[in-house]
Short mmCIF file of C-alpha atoms in Angstrom, two decimals:
data_model
loop_
_atom_site.label_atom_id
_atom_site.label_comp_id
_atom_site.label_asym_id
_atom_site.label_seq_id
_atom_site.Cartn_x
_atom_site.Cartn_y
_atom_site.Cartn_z
CA MET A 1448 37.56 -72.46 -65.93
CA THR A 1449 39.21 -75.15 -68.35
CA GLN A 1450 40.47 -74.83 -72.14
CA GLN A 1451 37.07 -76.63 -72.94
CA ASN A 1452 35.71 -73.30 -74.06
CA ALA A 1453 33.78 -74.36 -77.14
CA ASP A 1454 35.66 -71.76 -79.50
CA GLU A 1455 38.11 -68.18 -77.70
CA ARG A 1456 35.39 -65.89 -77.76
CA PRO A 1457 35.75 -63.10 -75.19
CA GLY A 1458 33.48 -64.24 -72.18
CA ILE A 1459 30.56 -62.36 -71.95
CA ALA A 1460 29.28 -60.73 -68.59
CA ALA A 1461 25.69 -60.14 -67.19
CA ALA A 1462 24.78 -57.44 -65.03
CA ILE A 1463 21.73 -58.78 -62.39
CA VAL A 1464 20.72 -55.33 -60.77
CA VAL A 1465 17.96 -55.04 -58.46
CA HIS A 1466 16.28 -51.55 -56.93
CA GLU A 1467 13.45 -51.40 -55.30
CA ASN A 1468 12.43 -55.17 -55.20
CA ARG A 1469 12.62 -55.45 -59.19
CA VAL A 1470 15.49 -56.90 -61.73
CA LEU A 1471 16.69 -54.97 -64.91
CA MET A 1472 15.83 -56.92 -67.54
CA VAL A 1473 16.69 -55.94 -71.38
CA ARG A 1474 15.15 -57.33 -74.62
CA ARG A 1475 17.25 -57.98 -77.85
CA ARG A 1476 16.39 -56.52 -81.19
CA VAL A 1477 17.89 -59.46 -82.71
CA SER A 1478 17.34 -62.58 -80.55
CA GLU A 1479 19.75 -65.31 -79.53
CA GLY A 1480 17.90 -68.68 -80.31
CA GLN A 1481 15.14 -68.22 -77.55
CA LEU A 1482 17.08 -65.23 -75.32
CA SER A 1483 14.79 -62.43 -75.97
CA TRP A 1484 14.83 -61.24 -72.54
CA GLN A 1485 17.69 -61.66 -70.33
CA PHE A 1486 19.61 -59.14 -68.26
CA PRO A 1487 22.24 -56.74 -69.59
CA ALA A 1488 25.07 -57.68 -70.76
CA GLY A 1489 28.02 -57.81 -73.46
CA GLU A 1490 31.81 -58.84 -74.46
CA VAL A 1491 34.49 -58.57 -72.00
CA GLU A 1492 37.09 -56.44 -73.18
CA PRO A 1493 40.61 -57.61 -73.28
CA GLY A 1494 42.39 -56.61 -69.25
CA GLU A 1495 39.13 -55.69 -68.08
CA ALA A 1496 37.59 -57.48 -64.82
CA ARG A 1497 34.75 -58.98 -65.56
CA GLU A 1498 32.76 -57.44 -62.84
CA ASP A 1499 33.65 -53.73 -64.79
CA ALA A 1500 32.10 -54.99 -67.95
CA ALA A 1501 28.95 -56.08 -66.15
CA VAL A 1502 28.84 -51.91 -64.58
CA ARG A 1503 30.44 -50.98 -68.59
CA GLU A 1504 27.62 -52.82 -70.23
CA THR A 1505 24.79 -51.41 -67.93
CA LYS A 1506 25.49 -47.65 -68.20
CA GLU A 1507 26.32 -48.57 -72.09
CA GLU A 1508 23.14 -50.01 -72.74
CA THR A 1509 20.73 -48.24 -70.79
CA GLY A 1510 22.18 -45.39 -69.63
CA LEU A 1511 22.14 -46.80 -65.40
CA ASP A 1512 25.09 -45.83 -63.11
CA VAL A 1513 25.89 -49.60 -61.27
CA ALA A 1514 28.55 -50.60 -58.69
CA ALA A 1515 29.48 -54.04 -58.76
CA VAL A 1516 28.17 -55.93 -55.24
CA LYS A 1517 29.80 -59.51 -56.09
CA LEU A 1518 30.46 -61.91 -58.67
CA LEU A 1519 27.48 -64.91 -58.50
CA GLY A 1520 28.89 -67.08 -60.38
CA GLU A 1521 29.82 -68.42 -63.92
CA ARG A 1522 29.06 -70.75 -66.66
CA ILE A 1523 28.65 -72.47 -69.89
CA HIS A 1524 25.32 -71.06 -71.19
CA PRO A 1525 23.83 -74.22 -72.52
CA LYS A 1526 21.83 -71.96 -75.42
CA THR A 1527 24.78 -70.14 -76.26
CA GLY A 1528 27.81 -72.09 -75.71
CA ARG A 1529 29.69 -68.58 -74.90
CA LEU A 1530 31.20 -68.06 -71.53
CA MET A 1531 29.15 -66.16 -68.97
CA SER A 1532 29.63 -64.52 -65.47
CA TYR A 1533 26.97 -62.99 -63.60
CA THR A 1534 27.63 -59.86 -61.29
CA ALA A 1535 25.35 -58.85 -58.52
CA CYS A 1536 24.21 -54.78 -59.49
CA LYS A 1537 23.03 -51.89 -56.85
CA VAL A 1538 22.19 -48.90 -58.54
CA ALA A 1539 24.94 -46.22 -57.49
CA GLY A 1540 22.69 -43.16 -59.66
CA GLY A 1541 20.41 -42.31 -62.93
CA THR A 1542 17.09 -43.77 -64.87
CA ALA A 1543 17.03 -46.47 -67.10
CA TYR A 1544 16.61 -46.17 -70.52
CA VAL A 1545 17.02 -47.81 -74.08
CA ALA A 1546 20.39 -46.15 -74.46
CA ASP A 1547 21.73 -48.32 -77.34
CA THR A 1548 18.71 -47.99 -80.11
CA ASP A 1549 21.03 -50.89 -82.17
CA GLU A 1550 21.01 -53.17 -79.27
CA LEU A 1551 18.14 -53.13 -77.26
CA ALA A 1552 14.22 -52.76 -77.97
CA GLU A 1553 13.12 -52.50 -74.47
CA LEU A 1554 13.95 -52.67 -70.90
CA ALA A 1555 11.42 -53.50 -68.43
CA TRP A 1556 11.71 -53.35 -64.29
CA VAL A 1557 10.62 -57.09 -63.05
CA ALA A 1558 9.30 -58.76 -59.97
CA LEU A 1559 10.49 -61.80 -58.66
CA ALA A 1560 7.15 -63.58 -59.44
CA ASP A 1561 6.77 -61.94 -63.11
CA ILE A 1562 10.27 -63.22 -64.20
CA PRO A 1563 9.63 -67.08 -65.33
CA GLY A 1564 7.18 -64.61 -68.29
CA TYR A 1565 10.09 -63.58 -69.55
CA VAL A 1566 13.30 -66.37 -69.41
CA PRO A 1567 10.61 -68.98 -69.53
CA TYR A 1568 13.70 -70.97 -69.93
CA GLY A 1569 15.13 -70.29 -65.90
CA LEU A 1570 17.75 -69.24 -64.44
CA PHE A 1571 21.50 -69.87 -63.94
CA GLU A 1572 20.77 -71.08 -60.22
CA PRO A 1573 23.69 -68.97 -58.73
CA VAL A 1574 20.89 -66.00 -60.43
CA GLN A 1575 18.10 -67.24 -59.66
CA GLN A 1576 19.22 -67.46 -55.71
CA HIS A 1577 20.93 -64.03 -55.47
CA LEU A 1578 17.57 -62.85 -56.73
CA ASP A 1579 15.22 -65.28 -54.21
CA ALA A 1580 16.82 -63.16 -50.77
CA THR A 1581 16.73 -59.95 -52.41
CA LEU A 1582 13.63 -60.47 -54.02
CA ARG A 1583 11.24 -60.04 -50.98
#
């Protein structure tokens, strides 16, 4: 990425967790504009790899242990202006629940066909391609 970042806030790492033909989505208590439902995500800490941040945030928010599979891509988010990275993850153990009740209102395991109802403005293309390929 270039130095064109709109601000110097830390990047945000999102986890794209696929399990049993569904993807994990969370609904924030405070929405960021249109962003109500989204993937588990949070700020990358200094010195932390983006993939590690996605794994940590998933554990903190949902109690679910996941393992990073691969970085799908990154972009400046069109709605928030934040640098976003997206990491494909697989479930390593545990059961998802609302672990961070201050941040999250609820979570859902969402089928591919139902994603537009949760994210009507569409997904980042590499994320959509990954879900199209893995959610059959």
